[in-house]
Amino acid sequence: MDVHGQQKAQEALDVEIKSFFDSAPPLRNIENVSEDLKKFIEMNSSGTRSARKVVCVTSGGTTVPLEQRCVRYIDNFSSGHRGAASTEYFLKAGYLVIFLYRKGTCQPYCSLLPDYPFLECFEFTHESGIQVRQPYSEAVKWAISEHHAAVADGTLLKLPFTTIFEYLQILHMVATSLRSLGPNALFYLAAAVSDFYVPWESMAEHKIQSGSGPLDMRLVQVPKMLSVLRSEWAPTAYCISFKLETDVKILLEKANAALKKYKMHMVIANELLTRKEEVTLVTDNENIHVRRDPKQVGDEVEKHIIEHIVEKHSTYVDNLDQKVSRDTGS
């Protein structure tokens, strides 16, 4: 595509993105999200914390409502385990984390707790009090201690979403808030984001009645916002996206295509059946195969993913700092 064609394509994408945000229902808690982000940035932009790196981890899957007063929806399923586990390792590596997560999905520090029901962890005492059951006592103590410490210290900010509209609006707010951090900002986009949606203005207001016969509904493609995240929202941030496929034979080809199309710094390629065991980190100049160690109890592939990312991100920041120094002659 020539320069003129690229310009036309970008203009068309800009129109799609503006139309999406203009027609999306406004966030109900936009003031709270904005205030939480502002406090988080201010708290961590003074004194020795000014040089600390901030990562936005997105986690879980988005929903696409089929009615404005939603009863039915299309769901991009994701347990959120990768995002939650990765958040723990980013915090351990010294990052400040904005955890943008789907309500009801996995949370940081909860991997050792039962998935359902959570109440299995507790029991009544003879004094009509409540205590943690013995099998879960250490896990609950650790989870509460680590979570409360991260929140109290201001190193973890949790922002929930459910729909595709909420997710993209909050992501936009986070990205523009982190723009001033330059290369110290990192985006780890692990959420399963819907490819198609029903525009709000063409959506049924009330519950769709089954007696009306077969359902004929037109889904519109969600504008590809990764490129505008890179070019406008946070142009010097380090950006990582994910590519999941069920056919391993096309996985790396798709990951490389996404790397070039959206100008990502890294695409993490994972195959559905083996995603908890191994992934490939795809960059411009190399592919890094990462596996968890099955012989090591409790070893997770996310631990090794984050170790590589921390190294790559540090190199990226150092290289940009050196370039600025050369350009300014300082």
XYZ file of C-alpha atoms in Angstrom:
330
model
C 0.000 0.000 0.000
C 1.408 3.430 -0.999
C 1.543 6.487 1.271
C -1.745 7.843 -0.083
C -3.440 4.489 0.523
C -2.075 4.308 4.062
C -3.362 7.806 4.784
C -6.835 6.899 3.490
C -6.875 3.722 5.582
C -5.841 5.650 8.714
C -8.518 8.279 8.102
C -11.146 5.543 7.731
C -9.958 3.894 10.969
C -10.083 7.221 12.801
C -13.708 7.676 11.684
C -14.587 4.149 12.896
C -12.960 4.722 16.279
C -14.672 8.097 16.753
C -18.004 6.554 15.805
C -17.475 3.712 18.292
C -16.719 6.043 21.214
C -19.388 8.579 20.264
C -22.114 5.942 20.187
C -20.935 3.886 23.184
C -22.976 4.213 26.391
C -21.062 6.424 28.833
C -19.288 4.735 31.714
C -21.505 4.799 34.784
C -18.528 5.289 37.090
C -16.367 7.444 34.838
C -15.737 9.997 37.596
C -14.508 7.276 39.974
C -12.233 5.713 37.347
C -10.816 9.103 36.437
C -10.212 10.006 40.085
C -8.625 6.635 40.890
C -6.264 6.959 37.926
C -5.365 10.516 38.861
C -4.560 9.548 42.457
C -2.558 6.515 41.338
C -0.425 8.545 38.938
C 0.082 11.405 41.411
C 1.007 9.061 44.251
C 3.660 7.404 42.134
C 5.108 10.410 40.306
C 7.019 12.067 43.130
C 10.270 11.422 44.937
C 12.123 8.195 44.229
C 9.071 6.637 42.612
C 9.298 8.889 39.561
C 11.559 6.418 37.773
C 9.445 3.343 38.556
C 7.815 1.540 35.666
C 4.035 1.202 35.346
C 2.290 -1.649 33.561
C -1.338 -1.865 32.535
C -2.340 -5.543 32.608
C -5.647 -6.341 30.889
C -7.298 -9.589 31.900
C -10.419 -11.654 31.227
C -12.800 -11.448 28.281
C -15.208 -8.766 27.091
C -18.940 -9.217 26.519
C -21.044 -7.898 23.656
C -24.572 -6.954 24.842
C -27.422 -7.857 22.505
C -29.912 -5.568 24.261
C -29.483 -2.167 25.902
C -31.208 -3.535 29.010
C -29.035 -6.560 28.709
C -30.302 -10.096 29.249
C -28.335 -11.813 26.501
C -24.767 -11.237 25.397
C -21.924 -12.781 23.416
C -18.944 -13.610 25.602
C -15.246 -13.810 24.795
C -14.369 -16.297 27.481
C -11.170 -16.027 29.485
C -10.571 -17.210 33.038
C -8.149 -14.316 33.560
C -5.507 -16.604 35.078
C -2.698 -15.310 32.857
C -3.419 -11.668 33.663
C -3.795 -12.314 37.399
C -0.636 -14.419 37.677
C 1.340 -11.963 35.544
C 0.242 -9.113 37.810
C 1.823 -10.882 40.780
C 5.134 -11.278 38.937
C 5.126 -7.673 37.717
C 4.582 -6.467 41.297
C 7.405 -8.738 42.494
C 9.652 -7.206 39.804
C 9.007 -3.714 41.200
C 6.393 -2.491 38.719
C 3.343 -0.457 39.591
C 0.325 -2.287 38.147
C -3.009 -1.094 36.803
C -5.065 -4.291 36.649
C -7.903 -3.834 34.133
C -9.966 -6.977 34.651
C -13.282 -8.587 33.784
C -15.589 -8.804 36.786
C -15.746 -12.346 38.150
C -12.446 -13.571 36.670
C -9.239 -14.631 38.451
C -7.662 -12.123 40.807
C -4.011 -11.660 41.831
C -2.937 -13.766 44.826
C -6.026 -16.000 44.638
C -4.599 -18.876 42.590
C -4.185 -21.116 45.671
C -7.767 -20.553 46.810
C -10.680 -22.737 45.608
C -12.344 -21.466 42.448
C -15.851 -22.191 43.721
C -17.284 -21.798 46.222
C -14.980 -19.379 48.008
C -16.937 -20.000 51.224
C -15.240 -23.399 51.467
C -12.335 -21.513 53.027
C -14.293 -20.509 56.133
C -16.170 -22.071 59.020
C -17.987 -21.054 62.207
C -16.250 -21.322 65.564
C -17.925 -22.358 68.812
C -18.052 -18.691 69.804
C -20.178 -17.937 66.696
C -17.185 -16.299 65.077
C -15.691 -17.115 61.702
C -12.267 -18.596 61.027
C -10.339 -19.930 58.057
C -10.501 -23.712 57.669
C -7.163 -25.378 58.269
C -6.530 -26.654 54.693
C -6.708 -23.074 53.397
C -5.225 -21.126 56.311
C -1.795 -20.474 54.811
C -3.181 -19.701 51.343
C -5.753 -17.241 52.688
C -3.212 -15.582 54.986
C -0.778 -15.153 52.090
C -3.448 -13.867 49.680
C -4.813 -11.290 52.135
C -1.360 -10.129 53.201
C 0.007 -9.687 49.664
C -3.145 -8.093 48.251
C -3.625 -5.624 51.092
C 0.069 -4.693 51.020
C -0.021 -3.938 47.279
C -3.192 -1.846 47.529
C -2.114 -0.010 50.714
C 1.307 0.741 49.245
C -0.316 2.190 46.143
C 1.382 -0.271 43.787
C -1.823 -1.974 42.590
C -4.909 -0.289 41.122
C -7.804 -2.557 40.106
C -10.307 -1.364 37.481
C -13.192 -3.715 36.536
C -15.032 -3.978 33.212
C -17.669 -6.228 31.670
C -18.621 -5.051 28.166
C -16.503 -4.205 25.131
C -17.675 -0.598 25.537
C -16.413 -0.379 29.120
C -13.126 -2.095 28.318
C -12.111 0.179 25.449
C -13.225 3.372 27.175
C -11.222 2.540 30.308
C -8.205 1.391 28.268
C -8.264 4.738 26.455
C -8.369 6.592 29.778
C -5.482 4.534 31.168
C -3.358 4.968 28.048
C -3.748 8.725 27.877
C -3.078 8.961 31.629
C 0.191 7.029 31.228
C 1.337 8.947 28.133
C 3.424 11.324 30.245
C 5.488 8.403 31.562
C 6.897 7.783 28.096
C 8.847 4.511 27.784
C 8.379 3.730 31.495
C 4.793 2.733 30.678
C 4.096 -0.821 29.522
C 0.912 -2.408 28.176
C 0.426 -6.153 28.674
C -2.790 -6.763 26.757
C -3.847 -10.239 27.862
C -7.632 -9.664 27.739
C -9.710 -11.593 25.199
C -11.291 -8.711 23.294
C -14.392 -9.089 21.121
C -13.844 -8.794 17.372
C -17.481 -7.929 16.650
C -20.188 -5.965 18.444
C -23.704 -4.594 18.084
C -23.686 -0.764 17.812
C -25.570 0.741 20.736
C -27.933 2.830 18.616
C -29.059 -0.224 16.587
C -29.418 -2.479 19.639
C -32.834 -3.539 20.933
C -33.736 -1.606 24.078
C -35.619 -4.438 25.810
C -35.219 -8.201 25.996
C -35.448 -9.837 22.572
C -38.553 -12.042 22.492
C -38.085 -15.653 21.390
C -41.607 -15.684 19.975
C -40.517 -13.319 17.237
C -38.930 -16.213 15.335
C -35.324 -16.705 14.185
C -32.945 -14.005 15.333
C -31.325 -12.033 12.524
C -28.701 -9.655 13.899
C -25.894 -7.754 12.192
C -22.580 -7.561 14.040
C -20.109 -4.812 13.191
C -16.353 -5.246 13.419
C -14.767 -3.605 16.461
C -12.255 -0.975 15.239
C -8.674 -2.211 15.610
C -7.421 0.162 18.288
C -3.981 -1.358 18.904
C -2.468 0.796 16.181
C -3.939 4.013 17.602
C -2.789 2.995 21.089
C 0.730 2.852 19.645
C 0.521 5.988 17.520
C -1.608 8.380 19.591
C -2.718 7.246 23.035
C 0.708 6.249 24.404
C 3.187 6.488 21.510
C 6.402 5.736 23.419
C 5.046 3.035 25.749
C 6.229 -0.557 25.375
C 3.291 -2.594 24.049
C 2.680 -6.341 24.189
C -0.336 -8.139 22.750
C -1.335 -11.803 22.573
C -2.224 -14.131 19.732
C -4.182 -17.293 20.525
C -4.841 -19.961 17.889
C -6.122 -23.533 17.907
C -3.937 -24.468 14.907
C -0.270 -24.369 15.899
C 0.784 -24.435 12.227
C -0.454 -20.875 11.644
C 0.295 -19.485 15.105
C 3.694 -17.867 14.499
C 2.602 -16.559 11.098
C -0.381 -14.837 12.697
C 1.736 -13.492 15.556
C 4.306 -12.013 13.171
C 1.536 -10.438 11.101
C 0.060 -8.811 14.239
C 3.521 -7.605 15.284
C 3.974 -5.732 11.995
C 0.381 -4.597 11.451
C -0.070 -3.014 14.879
C 3.598 -2.106 15.461
C 3.719 -4.050 18.721
C 7.039 -4.468 20.487
C 6.157 -8.081 21.291
C 3.373 -10.550 20.527
C 2.983 -13.541 22.831
C 1.879 -16.520 20.750
C 0.029 -19.299 22.540
C -1.809 -22.375 21.311
C -5.089 -23.138 23.077
C -4.294 -26.592 24.463
C -0.718 -25.852 25.570
C -1.044 -22.201 26.627
C -0.430 -22.990 30.318
C 2.712 -24.952 29.513
C 4.510 -22.941 26.834
C 4.386 -19.788 24.718
C 6.571 -18.041 22.147
C 7.579 -14.401 22.575
C 7.687 -12.936 19.069
C 9.730 -9.762 18.490
C 11.240 -8.024 15.466
C 14.548 -9.843 15.704
C 13.895 -13.115 17.541
C 11.411 -15.688 18.759
C 11.875 -16.792 22.364
C 10.324 -20.126 23.340
C 9.254 -20.127 26.993
C 8.172 -23.178 28.987
C 7.294 -23.796 32.595
C 9.404 -26.377 34.426
C 7.126 -29.373 35.171
C 9.682 -30.716 37.666
C 9.465 -27.566 39.798
C 6.397 -27.541 42.057
C 4.256 -24.469 41.513
C 6.258 -23.217 38.538
C 4.172 -21.120 36.143
C 4.920 -20.103 32.580
C 3.944 -16.511 33.500
C 6.981 -16.260 35.792
C 9.318 -16.850 32.847
C 7.296 -14.612 30.524
C 7.600 -11.663 32.915
C 11.341 -12.243 33.459
C 11.919 -11.853 29.708
C 9.602 -8.838 29.462
C 11.323 -7.021 32.342
C 14.661 -7.463 30.575
C 13.313 -6.374 27.175
C 11.503 -3.363 28.644
C 14.606 -2.196 30.537
C 16.645 -2.363 27.332
C 13.929 -0.412 25.506
C 13.913 2.340 28.165
C 17.725 2.559 28.209
C 17.916 2.805 24.408
C 15.322 5.591 24.281
C 17.069 7.476 27.094
C 20.365 7.257 25.209
C 18.699 8.464 22.004
C 17.213 11.478 23.831
C 20.622 12.246 25.321
C 22.265 12.154 21.871
C 19.524 14.261 20.293
C 19.708 16.922 23.013
C 23.487 16.783 23.346
C 23.243 16.207 27.095
